[in-house]
Coordinates of C-alpha atoms in Angstrom, one line a residue:
M1 CA -25.2 1.1 17.4
A2 CA -24.4 4.3 19.4
D3 CA -26.6 7.3 19.0
P4 CA -25.7 9.5 16.0
Q5 CA -23.4 12.4 16.8
G6 CA -26.0 14.8 15.4
A7 CA -28.2 14.1 18.5
D8 CA -26.1 16.4 20.6
P9 CA -27.0 20.1 19.9
A10 CA -23.7 21.3 21.2
R11 CA -21.9 19.1 18.7
Q12 CA -24.1 20.3 15.9
V13 CA -23.1 23.9 16.6
A14 CA -19.4 22.9 16.1
A15 CA -20.1 20.8 13.1
H16 CA -18.0 21.5 10.0
L17 CA -19.5 18.8 7.8
E18 CA -22.5 16.5 8.2
L19 CA -23.9 13.6 6.2
R20 CA -27.6 13.1 6.8
G21 CA -29.1 9.9 5.5
V22 CA -26.6 9.6 2.6
S23 CA -26.9 6.5 0.4
K24 CA -25.0 5.5 -2.7
R25 CA -25.5 2.4 -4.8
F26 CA -23.4 0.9 -7.6
G27 CA -25.6 -1.6 -9.5
A28 CA -26.5 -4.4 -7.0
T29 CA -24.0 -3.1 -4.4
Q30 CA -25.2 -0.8 -1.7
A31 CA -21.9 1.1 -1.0
I32 CA -23.4 3.5 1.5
D33 CA -26.7 2.9 3.3
C34 CA -28.3 5.9 5.0
A35 CA -25.1 7.2 6.7
D36 CA -25.3 9.9 9.4
I37 CA -21.9 11.4 10.3
V38 CA -21.0 14.7 12.0
I39 CA -17.5 16.0 11.8
R40 CA -16.4 18.8 14.1
R41 CA -14.4 21.8 12.9
G42 CA -10.7 21.6 13.5
S43 CA -10.8 17.9 14.4
V44 CA -9.2 14.7 13.1
H45 CA -12.1 12.4 12.4
A46 CA -11.2 8.8 11.6
L47 CA -13.3 6.6 9.4
V48 CA -12.6 2.9 9.8
G49 CA -14.0 -0.4 8.5
E50 CA -13.1 -3.4 6.3
N51 CA -12.5 -3.1 2.6
G52 CA -15.8 -2.6 1.0
A53 CA -17.4 -1.1 4.1
G54 CA -18.0 2.2 2.3
K55 CA -15.3 4.4 3.8
S56 CA -13.7 5.5 0.5
T57 CA -17.1 6.0 -1.1
V58 CA -18.0 8.4 1.8
G59 CA -14.8 10.4 1.0
K60 CA -15.6 10.5 -2.7
V61 CA -19.2 11.7 -2.0
I62 CA -17.9 14.5 0.2
S63 CA -15.2 15.4 -2.4
G64 CA -17.5 15.4 -5.4
V65 CA -16.2 12.3 -7.1
Y66 CA -19.6 10.7 -6.7
A67 CA -23.0 12.3 -6.2
A68 CA -25.1 10.7 -3.5
D69 CA -28.3 8.9 -4.6
S70 CA -30.1 10.3 -1.6
G71 CA -29.5 12.3 1.6
S72 CA -27.7 15.5 2.2
V73 CA -24.1 16.8 2.6
I74 CA -24.0 19.9 4.8
F75 CA -20.8 21.9 4.8
N76 CA -20.3 25.1 6.8
G77 CA -24.0 25.0 7.6
R78 CA -25.1 24.9 3.9
R79 CA -26.6 22.0 2.0
H80 CA -24.4 21.1 -1.0
R81 CA -24.6 18.6 -3.9
F82 CA -21.1 18.5 -5.3
R83 CA -21.0 17.2 -8.8
S84 CA -17.3 17.3 -9.3
P85 CA -14.1 17.6 -7.3
R86 CA -13.7 21.1 -8.7
Q87 CA -17.0 22.2 -7.1
A88 CA -15.9 20.6 -3.7
F89 CA -12.5 22.3 -4.0
A90 CA -14.1 25.7 -4.6
A91 CA -16.1 25.2 -1.4
G92 CA -12.9 24.4 0.6
I93 CA -12.6 20.6 0.4
T94 CA -9.7 18.7 -1.1
A95 CA -8.9 14.9 -1.1
L96 CA -5.8 12.8 -0.9
A97 CA -6.9 9.7 -2.8
Q98 CA -6.0 6.1 -1.8
E99 CA -4.6 5.4 -5.3
L100 CA -1.9 7.9 -6.4
A101 CA -3.2 10.3 -9.2
L102 CA -0.1 12.0 -10.4
V103 CA 1.2 13.1 -13.8
P104 CA 4.2 10.8 -14.0
D105 CA 6.2 12.7 -16.7
R106 CA 5.9 16.1 -15.0
S107 CA 8.0 17.6 -12.2
V108 CA 7.2 17.5 -8.5
V109 CA 6.4 21.2 -8.5
D110 CA 4.1 20.9 -11.5
N111 CA 2.2 18.1 -9.8
V112 CA 1.9 19.9 -6.5
F113 CA 0.4 23.1 -8.0
V114 CA -1.6 21.5 -10.9
G115 CA -4.7 23.5 -11.3
V116 CA -3.5 26.3 -9.0
E117 CA -0.4 27.4 -10.9
S118 CA 1.1 30.9 -10.5
T119 CA 0.7 32.8 -13.8
R120 CA 1.7 36.1 -15.3
W121 CA 0.3 37.4 -18.6
G122 CA -1.2 34.0 -19.2
F123 CA 2.1 32.1 -18.8
V124 CA 3.1 29.9 -15.9
A125 CA 5.4 31.8 -13.5
R126 CA 7.9 29.1 -12.5
K127 CA 9.9 31.3 -10.1
D128 CA 6.8 32.2 -8.2
M129 CA 5.8 28.5 -8.0
L130 CA 9.3 27.5 -6.7
Q131 CA 9.0 30.2 -4.0
R132 CA 5.5 28.8 -3.1
F133 CA 7.0 25.3 -3.0
R134 CA 9.8 26.4 -0.6
S135 CA 7.2 28.0 1.7
L136 CA 5.2 24.8 1.5
V137 CA 8.3 22.8 2.5
E138 CA 8.9 25.1 5.5
R139 CA 5.3 24.7 6.5
T140 CA 5.1 20.9 6.3
G141 CA 8.7 19.8 6.9
I142 CA 8.5 17.5 3.8
T143 CA 11.7 17.8 1.8
I144 CA 11.8 16.7 -1.8
D145 CA 13.4 18.0 -5.0
P146 CA 10.9 20.2 -6.8
T147 CA 12.5 19.6 -10.2
A148 CA 12.5 15.8 -10.0
I149 CA 10.3 13.9 -12.5
V150 CA 7.6 12.1 -10.6
R151 CA 8.0 8.7 -12.4
T152 CA 11.6 8.6 -11.1
L153 CA 10.5 8.8 -7.5
S154 CA 9.9 6.0 -5.1
V155 CA 6.3 5.1 -4.2
A156 CA 6.8 6.7 -0.8
D157 CA 8.1 10.0 -2.3
Q158 CA 5.2 10.0 -4.7
Q159 CA 2.9 9.8 -1.7
W160 CA 4.6 12.9 -0.3
V161 CA 3.9 14.7 -3.5
E162 CA 0.2 13.9 -3.1
I163 CA 0.2 15.2 0.4
L164 CA 2.0 18.4 -0.6
R165 CA -0.6 18.9 -3.3
A166 CA -3.4 18.5 -0.9
V167 CA -1.9 21.0 1.6
A168 CA -1.0 23.4 -1.2
R169 CA -4.7 24.0 -1.9
R170 CA -5.1 25.7 1.5
A171 CA -8.4 23.8 1.9
E172 CA -10.2 24.0 5.2
F173 CA -11.4 20.3 5.0
V174 CA -8.8 17.6 3.9
I175 CA -9.7 14.0 3.2
M176 CA -6.8 11.6 3.6
D177 CA -7.6 8.1 2.3
E178 CA -4.9 5.6 3.5
P179 CA -2.2 8.3 3.5
S180 CA 0.3 6.2 5.5
A181 CA -0.1 2.9 3.6
R182 CA 3.0 3.5 1.5
L183 CA 5.2 5.1 4.3
S184 CA 7.8 3.7 6.6
A185 CA 7.4 4.0 10.4
Q186 CA 9.7 7.0 10.4
E187 CA 7.7 8.7 7.6
R188 CA 4.5 8.0 9.3
G189 CA 5.7 9.9 12.3
Q190 CA 6.4 12.9 10.0
L191 CA 2.8 12.5 8.6
H192 CA 1.4 12.5 12.1
R193 CA 3.2 15.7 12.9
L194 CA 1.8 17.3 9.8
I195 CA -1.7 16.2 10.6
G196 CA -1.3 17.7 14.1
A197 CA -0.1 21.0 12.5
L198 CA -3.2 21.0 10.3
R199 CA -5.5 20.6 13.3
D200 CA -3.7 23.4 15.1
Q201 CA -4.6 25.6 12.1
Q202 CA -8.3 24.6 12.5
I203 CA -8.2 22.6 9.3
T204 CA -10.5 19.6 9.6
V205 CA -9.1 16.2 8.6
L206 CA -11.2 13.2 7.6
F207 CA -8.7 10.3 8.2
I208 CA -9.4 7.0 6.6
S209 CA -7.0 4.3 7.7
H210 CA -6.6 0.6 8.3
F211 CA -3.8 1.3 10.9
L212 CA -5.9 1.2 14.0
D213 CA -3.0 2.2 16.3
E214 CA -2.5 5.4 14.5
V215 CA -6.2 6.0 14.4
L216 CA -6.3 5.7 18.2
E217 CA -3.3 8.0 18.5
L218 CA -4.4 10.7 16.1
A219 CA -8.2 10.9 16.0
D220 CA -10.5 13.1 18.1
A221 CA -13.5 11.1 17.0
I222 CA -14.0 7.8 15.2
T223 CA -16.8 6.5 13.0
V224 CA -17.0 2.7 12.3
M225 CA -18.6 1.4 9.1
R226 CA -19.7 -2.1 8.2
D227 CA -21.4 -3.2 4.9
G228 CA -22.1 0.4 4.0
R229 CA -23.7 1.3 7.3
V230 CA -22.5 3.4 10.2
V231 CA -22.4 1.1 13.2
R232 CA -20.6 3.1 15.8
H233 CA -19.6 6.7 16.6
T234 CA -17.0 6.8 19.4
E235 CA -13.9 8.4 20.8
P236 CA -10.4 6.9 21.1
A237 CA -10.4 7.0 24.9
S238 CA -13.4 4.5 24.8
E239 CA -11.8 2.1 22.4
T240 CA -8.9 -0.3 21.8
A241 CA -7.7 -1.8 18.5
G242 CA -9.5 -5.0 19.4
S243 CA -12.8 -3.3 20.1
L244 CA -12.7 -1.4 16.8
V245 CA -11.9 -4.7 15.0
D246 CA -14.9 -6.3 16.6
A247 CA -17.2 -3.5 15.5
M248 CA -15.7 -3.5 12.0
I249 CA -16.2 -7.2 11.3
G250 CA -19.2 -7.9 13.6
R251 CA -17.4 -10.7 15.4
E252 CA -14.3 -11.3 17.4
L253 CA -11.2 -11.8 15.3
E254 CA -9.0 -14.8 16.1
A255 CA -5.4 -14.4 17.1
N256 CA -3.6 -12.0 14.8
F257 CA -1.2 -14.6 13.3
P258 CA -1.9 -18.3 12.6
P259 CA 0.7 -20.8 14.0
K260 CA 3.8 -21.2 12.0
P261 CA 4.8 -24.5 10.5
P262 CA 8.0 -25.9 11.9
R263 CA 11.2 -24.4 10.6
P264 CA 12.7 -26.7 8.0
D265 CA 16.1 -28.3 8.4
P266 CA 18.7 -25.8 7.1
S267 CA 20.9 -28.6 6.0
Q268 CA 18.4 -29.5 3.3
V269 CA 19.0 -28.3 -0.3
P270 CA 17.2 -24.9 -0.7
V271 CA 14.4 -24.4 -3.1
L272 CA 15.5 -20.9 -3.8
R273 CA 19.2 -20.1 -4.0
V274 CA 20.6 -16.6 -4.7
R275 CA 24.3 -16.0 -5.1
G276 CA 26.3 -12.8 -5.9
L277 CA 23.2 -10.9 -6.9
Q278 CA 23.8 -7.2 -7.7
H279 CA 21.0 -4.9 -8.6
A280 CA 20.5 -1.2 -9.5
G281 CA 19.1 -0.4 -6.0
Q282 CA 22.5 -1.1 -4.3
K283 CA 24.1 2.1 -3.2
G284 CA 27.5 2.6 -4.8
F285 CA 27.0 0.2 -7.6
V286 CA 28.2 1.4 -11.0
A287 CA 26.7 -0.4 -13.9
P288 CA 29.3 -1.5 -16.5
R289 CA 29.3 0.4 -19.8
S290 CA 29.0 -1.3 -23.2
G291 CA 32.2 -2.1 -25.0
R292 CA 35.1 -4.5 -24.4
S293 CA 37.6 -2.1 -22.9
E294 CA 36.4 -1.6 -19.4
S295 CA 38.1 0.5 -16.7
P296 CA 37.5 -0.8 -13.2
P297 CA 35.3 1.6 -11.1
R298 CA 37.2 4.0 -8.9
T299 CA 35.0 3.2 -5.9
P300 CA 34.6 -0.2 -4.3
Q301 CA 31.6 -2.1 -5.7
P302 CA 29.1 -3.5 -3.2
A303 CA 29.2 -7.3 -2.6
G304 CA 26.6 -9.4 -4.3
L305 CA 23.7 -10.7 -2.2
A306 CA 23.3 -14.3 -1.2
L307 CA 20.2 -16.0 0.2
D308 CA 18.8 -19.5 0.6
V309 CA 15.1 -20.2 1.2
H310 CA 14.0 -23.8 2.0
A311 CA 10.8 -25.6 1.3
G312 CA 8.2 -24.7 3.9
E313 CA 10.2 -21.7 5.1
I314 CA 9.0 -18.0 5.3
V315 CA 11.9 -15.6 5.1
G316 CA 11.2 -11.9 5.6
I317 CA 13.0 -8.9 4.0
A318 CA 13.0 -5.9 6.3
G319 CA 14.4 -2.4 5.8
L320 CA 13.5 1.2 5.5
V321 CA 11.8 2.6 2.3
G322 CA 14.7 2.9 -0.2
S323 CA 16.8 0.2 1.3
G324 CA 16.6 -2.0 -1.8
R325 CA 14.0 -4.6 -0.6
T326 CA 11.7 -4.3 -3.7
E327 CA 14.6 -4.0 -6.1
F328 CA 16.1 -7.2 -4.7
V329 CA 13.0 -9.4 -5.0
R330 CA 12.1 -8.1 -8.4
S331 CA 15.7 -8.8 -9.5
V332 CA 15.4 -12.4 -8.1
Y333 CA 12.2 -12.8 -10.2
G334 CA 13.7 -11.1 -13.3
A335 CA 11.2 -8.2 -13.4
D336 CA 14.1 -5.8 -12.8
T337 CA 17.6 -6.0 -14.2
A338 CA 20.0 -8.2 -12.2
L339 CA 23.4 -6.7 -13.0
A340 CA 25.3 -9.8 -11.7
G341 CA 24.8 -13.0 -9.9
D342 CA 22.8 -16.3 -10.2
V343 CA 19.3 -17.4 -9.1
Q344 CA 18.3 -21.1 -8.9
V345 CA 14.9 -22.7 -8.3
A346 CA 15.1 -26.3 -7.3
G347 CA 18.7 -26.5 -8.7
R348 CA 17.8 -25.0 -12.1
E349 CA 19.2 -21.6 -13.3
V350 CA 16.6 -18.9 -13.8
G351 CA 18.9 -16.5 -15.7
R352 CA 18.7 -12.8 -15.7
H353 CA 15.9 -10.6 -17.1
R354 CA 13.7 -13.7 -17.5
P355 CA 10.3 -13.6 -15.7
R356 CA 9.0 -16.1 -18.2
R357 CA 11.7 -18.5 -17.3
A358 CA 11.1 -17.8 -13.5
I359 CA 7.4 -18.6 -14.0
A360 CA 8.1 -21.8 -15.9
L361 CA 10.4 -23.0 -13.1
G362 CA 7.7 -22.4 -10.5
M363 CA 8.3 -18.8 -9.2
G364 CA 5.5 -16.3 -8.6
L365 CA 5.6 -12.6 -7.6
I366 CA 2.9 -10.6 -5.8
P367 CA 4.2 -7.1 -6.5
E368 CA 4.3 -4.0 -4.3
S369 CA 1.4 -2.3 -6.2
R370 CA -1.5 -4.5 -7.3
K371 CA -2.9 -1.7 -9.4
D372 CA 0.2 -0.7 -11.4
Q373 CA 2.2 -3.9 -11.4
G374 CA -0.1 -6.8 -10.6
L375 CA -3.6 -6.7 -12.0
V376 CA -5.2 -5.7 -15.3
M377 CA -7.9 -3.6 -13.6
D378 CA -10.4 -3.5 -16.4
R379 CA -10.2 -7.2 -17.2
S380 CA -12.2 -9.9 -15.4
L381 CA -11.1 -12.0 -12.4
R382 CA -11.0 -15.0 -14.8
E383 CA -8.5 -13.3 -17.1
N384 CA -6.3 -12.0 -14.3
I385 CA -6.0 -15.3 -12.5
S386 CA -5.4 -17.5 -15.6
L387 CA -3.0 -15.0 -17.3
P388 CA 0.3 -16.9 -16.4
H389 CA -1.3 -20.3 -16.9
L390 CA -2.7 -20.1 -20.4
R391 CA -0.7 -23.1 -21.5
V392 CA -2.6 -25.2 -18.9
V393 CA -6.0 -24.1 -20.1
T394 CA -5.4 -24.3 -23.9
R395 CA -6.2 -27.2 -26.2
A396 CA -4.5 -27.4 -29.6
G397 CA -3.6 -23.7 -29.3
L398 CA -7.1 -22.6 -28.4
L399 CA -8.3 -21.3 -25.1
A400 CA -10.6 -24.0 -23.5
G401 CA -13.2 -21.9 -21.8
N402 CA -14.6 -24.6 -19.5
A403 CA -11.1 -25.6 -18.4
E404 CA -10.2 -22.0 -17.7
R405 CA -13.4 -21.3 -15.7
E406 CA -12.9 -24.5 -13.7
F407 CA -9.2 -23.6 -13.0
V408 CA -10.1 -20.0 -12.0
A409 CA -13.1 -21.0 -9.8
T410 CA -11.0 -23.5 -7.9
A411 CA -8.1 -21.0 -7.4
A412 CA -10.4 -18.2 -6.4
S413 CA -12.2 -20.4 -3.9
N414 CA -8.9 -21.6 -2.4
A415 CA -7.8 -18.0 -1.9
N416 CA -11.2 -17.0 -0.5
V417 CA -11.8 -14.3 -3.1
R418 CA -15.3 -12.9 -2.7
G419 CA -17.5 -10.1 -4.1
G420 CA -18.3 -11.2 -7.6
T421 CA -18.2 -13.9 -10.2
V422 CA -15.2 -15.0 -12.3
E423 CA -16.4 -12.5 -15.0
T424 CA -16.4 -9.5 -12.6
P425 CA -13.8 -6.8 -13.5
V426 CA -11.2 -6.8 -10.7
R427 CA -11.6 -3.0 -10.4
L428 CA -15.0 -3.6 -8.9
L429 CA -13.6 -5.9 -6.1
S430 CA -12.5 -4.5 -2.7
G431 CA -8.8 -4.0 -2.1
G432 CA -8.6 -7.1 0.0
N433 CA -10.2 -9.3 -2.6
Q434 CA -8.0 -7.8 -5.3
Q435 CA -5.0 -8.8 -3.3
K436 CA -6.3 -12.3 -2.7
S437 CA -6.9 -12.6 -6.4
L438 CA -3.1 -12.3 -6.9
F439 CA -2.6 -15.2 -4.4
A440 CA -5.2 -17.1 -6.4
R441 CA -3.2 -16.5 -9.6
W442 CA 0.0 -18.0 -8.2
M443 CA -1.0 -20.7 -5.7
A444 CA -1.5 -23.3 -8.5
P445 CA 0.1 -26.7 -9.0
G446 CA 3.8 -26.4 -9.9
L447 CA 4.6 -23.4 -7.8
K448 CA 7.8 -23.7 -5.8
V449 CA 8.7 -20.2 -4.7
L450 CA 6.2 -17.4 -3.8
I451 CA 7.5 -13.8 -3.5
A452 CA 5.1 -11.4 -1.7
D453 CA 6.0 -7.7 -1.7
E454 CA 3.8 -5.8 0.8
P455 CA 1.0 -8.3 0.5
T456 CA -1.3 -6.6 3.1
R457 CA -0.8 -3.0 2.1
G458 CA -4.1 -1.2 1.9
V459 CA -6.3 -4.1 3.1
D460 CA -8.5 -4.3 6.2
V461 CA -7.8 -6.5 9.3
G462 CA -10.2 -9.2 8.1
S463 CA -8.4 -9.5 4.8
K464 CA -5.0 -9.3 6.5
R465 CA -5.9 -12.4 8.5
S466 CA -7.0 -14.2 5.3
I467 CA -3.7 -13.3 3.6
Y468 CA -1.7 -14.5 6.7
D469 CA -3.5 -17.8 6.4
L470 CA -2.7 -18.0 2.7
L471 CA 1.0 -17.4 3.4
M472 CA 1.0 -20.1 6.1
T473 CA -0.8 -22.5 3.8
A474 CA 1.8 -21.9 1.2
A475 CA 4.6 -22.7 3.6
R476 CA 2.8 -25.8 4.9
S477 CA 2.4 -27.1 1.4
G478 CA 6.1 -26.9 0.9
L479 CA 6.6 -23.6 -0.9
A480 CA 9.6 -21.4 -0.2
V481 CA 8.1 -18.0 0.7
L482 CA 10.0 -14.7 0.5
L483 CA 8.1 -11.9 2.2
V484 CA 8.7 -8.1 2.0
S485 CA 6.8 -6.0 4.6
S486 CA 7.1 -2.6 6.2
E487 CA 4.9 -4.0 9.1
L488 CA 7.4 -5.2 11.7
E489 CA 4.7 -7.1 13.5
E490 CA 4.0 -9.1 10.4
L491 CA 7.6 -10.0 9.9
V492 CA 8.0 -11.2 13.5
G493 CA 4.6 -13.0 13.5
L494 CA 4.9 -14.8 10.2
C495 CA 8.6 -15.4 9.4
H496 CA 11.1 -18.0 10.5
R497 CA 13.9 -15.7 9.6
V498 CA 14.3 -12.0 8.7
M499 CA 17.0 -10.5 6.6
V500 CA 17.5 -6.8 7.3
M501 CA 18.5 -4.6 4.4
R502 CA 20.2 -1.2 4.4
E503 CA 21.6 0.6 1.3
G504 CA 21.0 -2.4 -0.8
R505 CA 22.9 -4.9 1.4
F506 CA 21.9 -7.5 4.0
V507 CA 23.2 -6.1 7.3
A508 CA 21.7 -8.7 9.7
E509 CA 19.9 -12.1 9.8
L510 CA 17.5 -12.5 12.7
S511 CA 15.6 -15.6 13.8
H512 CA 13.7 -16.6 16.9
P513 CA 14.3 -16.0 19.8
D514 CA 16.3 -13.0 18.7
L515 CA 13.7 -11.8 16.2
D516 CA 11.8 -8.8 17.5
E517 CA 10.7 -5.4 16.2
A518 CA 13.3 -3.4 18.2
R519 CA 16.3 -5.4 16.8
I520 CA 14.9 -5.1 13.2
L521 CA 14.7 -1.3 13.6
R522 CA 18.1 -0.9 15.1
H523 CA 19.7 -2.8 12.2
A524 CA 17.6 -1.0 9.6
F525 CA 18.6 2.4 10.9
G526 CA 22.2 1.4 11.2
E527 CA 22.6 2.5 14.8
K528 CA 25.9 1.7 16.6
A529 CA 23.9 -0.4 19.0
A530 CA 23.1 -2.8 16.2
A531 CA 26.7 -3.1 15.0
A532 CA 27.7 -4.9 18.1
Q533 CA 25.0 -7.5 17.5
I534 CA 26.1 -8.5 14.0
S535 CA 28.1 -11.6 14.1

């Protein structure tokens, strides 16, 4: 391990915040073990490590969510023991949490200024708040409707609301925990420019991220954690993504992507067949009104979507945030309304609005947000994995406990879920293990189609490789796999084919050797250069 940053007196003088011997334990888990970290004023300091390494816990100790069991937090040269986020905020620290914490039924402006509202005579001064919001937009370059209700926004736009809220507090120390996990490549560029602007204003940023390329691009200093301990203090000029990975996991990581199974014969009957599918995410689609007398829409309706996926094939869905990727796969599964079209699994009709029917025919969905759409966070791993398979583990209408535990233990082992027993609440698992528990849920006998929407979002590099192996195992076992990802490298490295979406439509189909990141981007953005390539 490199010498702690605090060993250099010159760096201590410039320190904005220091952790000295900080430890934090949750039951039997040592989340932070005697951490020493020095963060210089006006710098971007990156904190990296696998899920469960202690990164987010460090951020929560600094921001007052947790109190350290031992050790000291020194901010602006004074020793502090923050017992709440409000105390940390009063001192000049604010945090952008990994999981969104917005008030869904309030407007954007209400969420941005919650707790710091403009008031007059004891009432909220909305005109003043809107003026403050406009100034904030000019300062950050983030454009969003201040009157929009948060629950109607996309996940990416909700992330911008969180970022605006952090910046609005005019804190001098900002903690950003996975701020780019929900953003497209274009939006990440906007975020990077914002972080650079904060640094220029001498605002210190603690930047927690799994995206090592952006860490190397943005950070002035990097701290690597493993198993709750600080294992390296370093600078970007001395590191590569590979060297950081080695430090994070304590060993060399094998090649990023496992070898693909052979592409199946396209003349075979597809396992998943989609024809004429129209969904609410398609630009220009006008849903029919109730009643028998219908007037045709005045604007042309978009064509329905068609797609075949064969046994043993991995087909990727690419596109910018808002292109309709998630709406498409959720409509295929029946979780969202399919306005028209047919979906078949192994030749049998799924029908619209019928997730139960989709599950019965052998279709599984790993959704975009494991917390909000995939897992019951306060329930056990056993209950979460067995949830769609209760018929398999019941006898005479009663749950057979031994059969359920055996089923779950086998599924969890096959998906390499670690960090607890089958009775552990999933909220206590790391993000990577939470995600793998969703794979454990679906990769059971009888599955024919696996849909995975952003399956590696918010997980570390070690867990990513495990998830890649699970996807390849699914394909080799004969499943048809439909993969949505914002990571172009993943799509190229994992998929046999990639369908590119724009404005709710497929605009290109790419396969090797024509499958590369540049082509995907050109089609996703709709540049003229791409138009000539579409056959």
